[in-house]
CSV table of C-alpha atoms in Angstrom, one decimal:
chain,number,residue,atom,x,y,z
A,435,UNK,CA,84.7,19.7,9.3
A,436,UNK,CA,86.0,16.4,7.9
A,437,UNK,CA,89.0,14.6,9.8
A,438,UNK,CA,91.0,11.6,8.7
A,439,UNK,CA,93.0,10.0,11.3
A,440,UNK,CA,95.8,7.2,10.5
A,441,UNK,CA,96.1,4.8,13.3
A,442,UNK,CA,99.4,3.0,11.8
A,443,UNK,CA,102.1,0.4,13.6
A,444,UNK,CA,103.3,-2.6,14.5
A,445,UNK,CA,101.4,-5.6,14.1
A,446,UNK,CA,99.5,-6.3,17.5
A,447,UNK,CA,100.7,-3.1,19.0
A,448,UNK,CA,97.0,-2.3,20.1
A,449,UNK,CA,96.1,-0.6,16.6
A,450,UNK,CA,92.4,-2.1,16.4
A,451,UNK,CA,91.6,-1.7,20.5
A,452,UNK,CA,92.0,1.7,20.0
A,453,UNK,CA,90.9,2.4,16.8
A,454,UNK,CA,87.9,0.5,18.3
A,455,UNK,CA,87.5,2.5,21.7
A,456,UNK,CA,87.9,6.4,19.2
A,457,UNK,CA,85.1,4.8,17.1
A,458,UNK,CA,82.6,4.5,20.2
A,459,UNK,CA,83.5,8.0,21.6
A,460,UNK,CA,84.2,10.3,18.4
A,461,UNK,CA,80.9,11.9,17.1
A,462,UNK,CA,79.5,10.6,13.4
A,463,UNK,CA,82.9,8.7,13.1
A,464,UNK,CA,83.2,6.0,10.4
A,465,UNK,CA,86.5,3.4,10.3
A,466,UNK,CA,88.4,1.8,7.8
A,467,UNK,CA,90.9,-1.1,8.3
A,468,UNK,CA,93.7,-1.9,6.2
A,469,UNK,CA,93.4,-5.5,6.6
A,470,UNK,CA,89.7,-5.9,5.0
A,471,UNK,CA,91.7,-4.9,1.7
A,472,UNK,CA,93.8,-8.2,2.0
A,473,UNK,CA,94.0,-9.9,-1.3
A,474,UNK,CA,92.9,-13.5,-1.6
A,475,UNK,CA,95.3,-16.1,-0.5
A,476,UNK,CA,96.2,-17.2,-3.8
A,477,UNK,CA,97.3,-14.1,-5.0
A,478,UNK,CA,99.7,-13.7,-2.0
A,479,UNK,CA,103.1,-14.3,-3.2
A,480,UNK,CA,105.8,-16.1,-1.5
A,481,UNK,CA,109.3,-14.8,-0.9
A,482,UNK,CA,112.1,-15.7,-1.3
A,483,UNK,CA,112.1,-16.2,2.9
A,484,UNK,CA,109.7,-18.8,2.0
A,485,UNK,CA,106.8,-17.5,3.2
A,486,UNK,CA,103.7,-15.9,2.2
A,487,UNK,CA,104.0,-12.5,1.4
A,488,UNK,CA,100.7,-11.0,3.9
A,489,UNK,CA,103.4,-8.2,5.4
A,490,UNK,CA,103.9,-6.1,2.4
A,491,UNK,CA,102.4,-3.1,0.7
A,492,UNK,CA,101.7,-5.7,-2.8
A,493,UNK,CA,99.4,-8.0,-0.7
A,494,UNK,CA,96.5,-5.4,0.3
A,495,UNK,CA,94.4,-3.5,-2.7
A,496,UNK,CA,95.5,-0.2,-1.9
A,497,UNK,CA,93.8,1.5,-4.9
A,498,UNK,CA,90.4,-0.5,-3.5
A,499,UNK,CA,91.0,1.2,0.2
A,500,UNK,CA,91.7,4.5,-1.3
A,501,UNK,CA,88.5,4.3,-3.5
A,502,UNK,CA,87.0,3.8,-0.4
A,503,UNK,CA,88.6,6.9,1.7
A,504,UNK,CA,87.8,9.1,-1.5
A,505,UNK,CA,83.9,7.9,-0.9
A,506,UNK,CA,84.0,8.6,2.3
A,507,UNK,CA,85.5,12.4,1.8
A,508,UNK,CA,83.1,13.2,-1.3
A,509,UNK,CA,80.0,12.3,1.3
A,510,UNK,CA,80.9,11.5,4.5
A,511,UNK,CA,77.2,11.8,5.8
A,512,UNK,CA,75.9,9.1,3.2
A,513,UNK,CA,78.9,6.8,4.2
A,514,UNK,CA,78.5,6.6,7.3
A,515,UNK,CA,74.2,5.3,7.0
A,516,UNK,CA,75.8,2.9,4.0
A,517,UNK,CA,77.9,2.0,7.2
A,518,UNK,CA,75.3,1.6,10.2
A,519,UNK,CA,77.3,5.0,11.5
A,520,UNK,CA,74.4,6.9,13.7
A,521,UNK,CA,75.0,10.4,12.8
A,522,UNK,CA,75.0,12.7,16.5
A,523,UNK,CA,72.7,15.5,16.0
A,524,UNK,CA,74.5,18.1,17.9
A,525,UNK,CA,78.0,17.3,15.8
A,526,UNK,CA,76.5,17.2,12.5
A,527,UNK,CA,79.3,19.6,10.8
A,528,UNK,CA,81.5,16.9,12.6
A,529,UNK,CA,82.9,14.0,10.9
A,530,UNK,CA,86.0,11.8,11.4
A,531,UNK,CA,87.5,9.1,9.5
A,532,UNK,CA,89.7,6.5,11.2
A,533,UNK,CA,91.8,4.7,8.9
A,534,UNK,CA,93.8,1.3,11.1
A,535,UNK,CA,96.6,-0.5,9.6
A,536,UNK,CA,99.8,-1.7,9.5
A,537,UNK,CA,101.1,0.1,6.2
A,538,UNK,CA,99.2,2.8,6.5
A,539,UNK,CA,102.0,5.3,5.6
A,540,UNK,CA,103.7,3.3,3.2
A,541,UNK,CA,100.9,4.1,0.2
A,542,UNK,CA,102.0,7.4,-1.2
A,543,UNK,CA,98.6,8.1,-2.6
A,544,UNK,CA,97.3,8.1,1.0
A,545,UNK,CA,99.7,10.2,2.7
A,546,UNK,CA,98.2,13.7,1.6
A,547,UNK,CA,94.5,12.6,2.9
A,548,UNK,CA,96.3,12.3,6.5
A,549,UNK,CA,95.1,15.1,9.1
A,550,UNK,CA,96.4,13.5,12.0
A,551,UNK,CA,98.8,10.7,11.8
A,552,UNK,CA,99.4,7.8,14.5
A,553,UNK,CA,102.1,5.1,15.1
A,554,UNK,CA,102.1,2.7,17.2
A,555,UNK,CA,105.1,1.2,18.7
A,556,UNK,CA,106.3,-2.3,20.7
A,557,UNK,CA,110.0,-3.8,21.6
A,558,UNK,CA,110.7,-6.6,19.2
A,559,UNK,CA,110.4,-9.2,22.8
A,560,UNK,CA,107.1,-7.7,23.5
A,561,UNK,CA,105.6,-7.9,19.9
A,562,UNK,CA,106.9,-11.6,19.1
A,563,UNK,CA,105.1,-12.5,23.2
A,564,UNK,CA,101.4,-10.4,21.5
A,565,UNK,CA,101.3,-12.3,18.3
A,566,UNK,CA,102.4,-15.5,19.8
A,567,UNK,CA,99.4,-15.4,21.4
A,568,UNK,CA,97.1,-14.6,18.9
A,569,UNK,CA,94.9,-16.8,16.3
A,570,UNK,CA,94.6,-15.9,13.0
A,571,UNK,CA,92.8,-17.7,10.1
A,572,UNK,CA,95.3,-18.7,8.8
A,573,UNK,CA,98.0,-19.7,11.1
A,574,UNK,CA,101.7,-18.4,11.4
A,575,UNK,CA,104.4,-21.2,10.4
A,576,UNK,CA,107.0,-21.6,12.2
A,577,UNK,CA,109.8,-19.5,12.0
A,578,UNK,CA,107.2,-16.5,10.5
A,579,UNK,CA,107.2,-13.8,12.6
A,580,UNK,CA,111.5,-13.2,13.0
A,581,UNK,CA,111.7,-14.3,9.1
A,582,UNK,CA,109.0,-12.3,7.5
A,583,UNK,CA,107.3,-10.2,10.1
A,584,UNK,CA,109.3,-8.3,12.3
A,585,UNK,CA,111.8,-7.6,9.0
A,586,UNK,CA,109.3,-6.4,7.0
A,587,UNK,CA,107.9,-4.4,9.8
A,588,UNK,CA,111.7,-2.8,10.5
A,589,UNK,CA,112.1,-2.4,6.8
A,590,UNK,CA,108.3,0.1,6.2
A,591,UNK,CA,109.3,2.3,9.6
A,592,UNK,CA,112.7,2.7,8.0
A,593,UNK,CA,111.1,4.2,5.0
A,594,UNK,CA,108.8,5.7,6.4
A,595,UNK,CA,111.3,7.6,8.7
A,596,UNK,CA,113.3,8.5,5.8
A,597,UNK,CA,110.5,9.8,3.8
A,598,UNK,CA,110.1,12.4,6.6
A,599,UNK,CA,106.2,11.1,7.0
A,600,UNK,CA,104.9,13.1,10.0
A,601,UNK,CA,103.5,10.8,12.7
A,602,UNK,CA,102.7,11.3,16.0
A,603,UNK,CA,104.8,7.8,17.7
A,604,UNK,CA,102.5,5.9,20.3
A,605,UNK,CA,104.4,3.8,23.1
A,606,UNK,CA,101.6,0.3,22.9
A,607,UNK,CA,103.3,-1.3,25.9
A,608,UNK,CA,101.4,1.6,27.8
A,609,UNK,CA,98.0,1.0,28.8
A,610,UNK,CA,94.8,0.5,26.9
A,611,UNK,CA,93.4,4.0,28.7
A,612,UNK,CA,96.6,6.1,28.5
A,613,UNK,CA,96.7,5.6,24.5
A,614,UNK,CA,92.6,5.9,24.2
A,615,UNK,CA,93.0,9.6,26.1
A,616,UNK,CA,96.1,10.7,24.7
A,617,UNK,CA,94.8,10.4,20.8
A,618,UNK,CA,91.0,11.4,22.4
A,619,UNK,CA,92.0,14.5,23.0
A,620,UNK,CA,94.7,15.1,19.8
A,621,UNK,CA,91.5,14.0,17.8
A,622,UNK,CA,89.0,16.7,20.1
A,623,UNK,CA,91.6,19.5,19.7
A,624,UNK,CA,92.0,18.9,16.1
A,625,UNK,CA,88.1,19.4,15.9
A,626,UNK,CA,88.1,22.2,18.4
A,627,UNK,CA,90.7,24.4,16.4
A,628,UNK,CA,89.3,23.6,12.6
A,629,UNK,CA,85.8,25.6,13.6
C-alpha cells in the first residue's frame, strides 16, 4: 500500500511541525517539502508590488518536485534507504509519502497523486504575529507580508476553492497535539481500509 499525503496551507500555519511529528510516528514514511524546490535567488522575479516573487507557483521547480514524487511512487522501498528512511519490518507492504508546502495544490500535475489532502488554516492577525517572529535567510522587507504574502496566499486558496480541490481544512491556531492526532489517525485509517 503506497499513500501520499499533502500537508498544504498558510505560511507558518504549523505545516512542517506536523509534517515533522507524522514523519516520526507513520511506518517506512519518507517526506518531501515544497520549499527545498525553491529556485535560486536570482531567478526570483520581482513584482510589480516590488518585491521578490518567493510566494508564487513560478518561484519553486515544480517539474523537479514532481520528478521527485514519481521516484518515490516507482520504488518507494529504495527511496526511502537513498533517504536514511529505516524501513519497519512489521509494515513492510506499508509506505507513506508526506508531501509539506504552501502551494501544494496549486500544481495541477500533482493533484491526481493526492490520497489524502491537508490544509492548514490561520486568521490573517495570527499569521502576520507567527511570521513576524520568524528568521529566514533571507529576511522579509518591510511592508512584505500584507503586500506580497498574505495576497498571494488569499489569491491560491481562492483558486484552489474554485477548482473544487478536495482538502481536508486544518484549524493551526489549535494545538500542536490536537492537529498531530487528528491527521494520525485519517492517515492510520486510510492505511487500515486500503488492505
Amino acid at each position: 500500500m503506497k499513500l501520499i499525503v499533502g500537508i498544504g496551507g498558510v505560511t507558518n500555519g504549523g505545516k512542517t511541525t506536523l509534517t515533522n511529528s507524522l514523519h516520526k510516528a507513520l511506518p517506512n514514511c519518507c517526506v518531501i517539502h515544497q520549499d527545498d524546490f525553491f529556485k535560486p535567488q536570482d531567478q526570483i522575479a520581482v513584482g510589480e508590488d516590488g518585491f521578490k516573487q518567493w510566494d508564487v507557483l513560478e518561484s519553486l521547480d515544480m517539474e523537479a518536485m514532481l520528478s521527485t514524487v514519481r521516484a518515490w511512487t516507482e520504488d518507494p522501498r529504495k527511496f526511502a534507504r537513498a533517504h536514511g528512511v529505516r524501513l519497519r519490518p512489521g509494515a513492510a507492504d506499508s509506505h507513506v509519502l508526506l508531501l509539506e508546502g504552501f502551494l501544494l495544490y496549486s500544481y495541477k500535475p500533482l493533484l491526481d497523486l493526492y490520497n489524502q489532502r491537508y490544509f492548514l488554516t490561520v486568521p490573517y492577525e495570527e499569521c502576520k504575529r507567527r511570521r513576524s517572529s520568524r528568521r529566514y535567510t533571507v529576511p522579509d522587507p518591510p511592508g512584505l507580508f500584507d503586500g506580497h504574502v498574505w495576497p498571494m496566499y488569499q489569491k491560491y486558496k481562492r483558486e484552489m476553492e474554485r477548482d473544487g480541490v478536495d482538502v481536508v481544512y486544518l484549524d493551526g491556531t489549535k494545538s500542536r497535539e490536537e492537529l498531530f492526532h487528528q491527521v494520525l489517525e485519517g492517515v492510520q485509517n486510510r492505511l487500515l481500509n486500503a488492505r
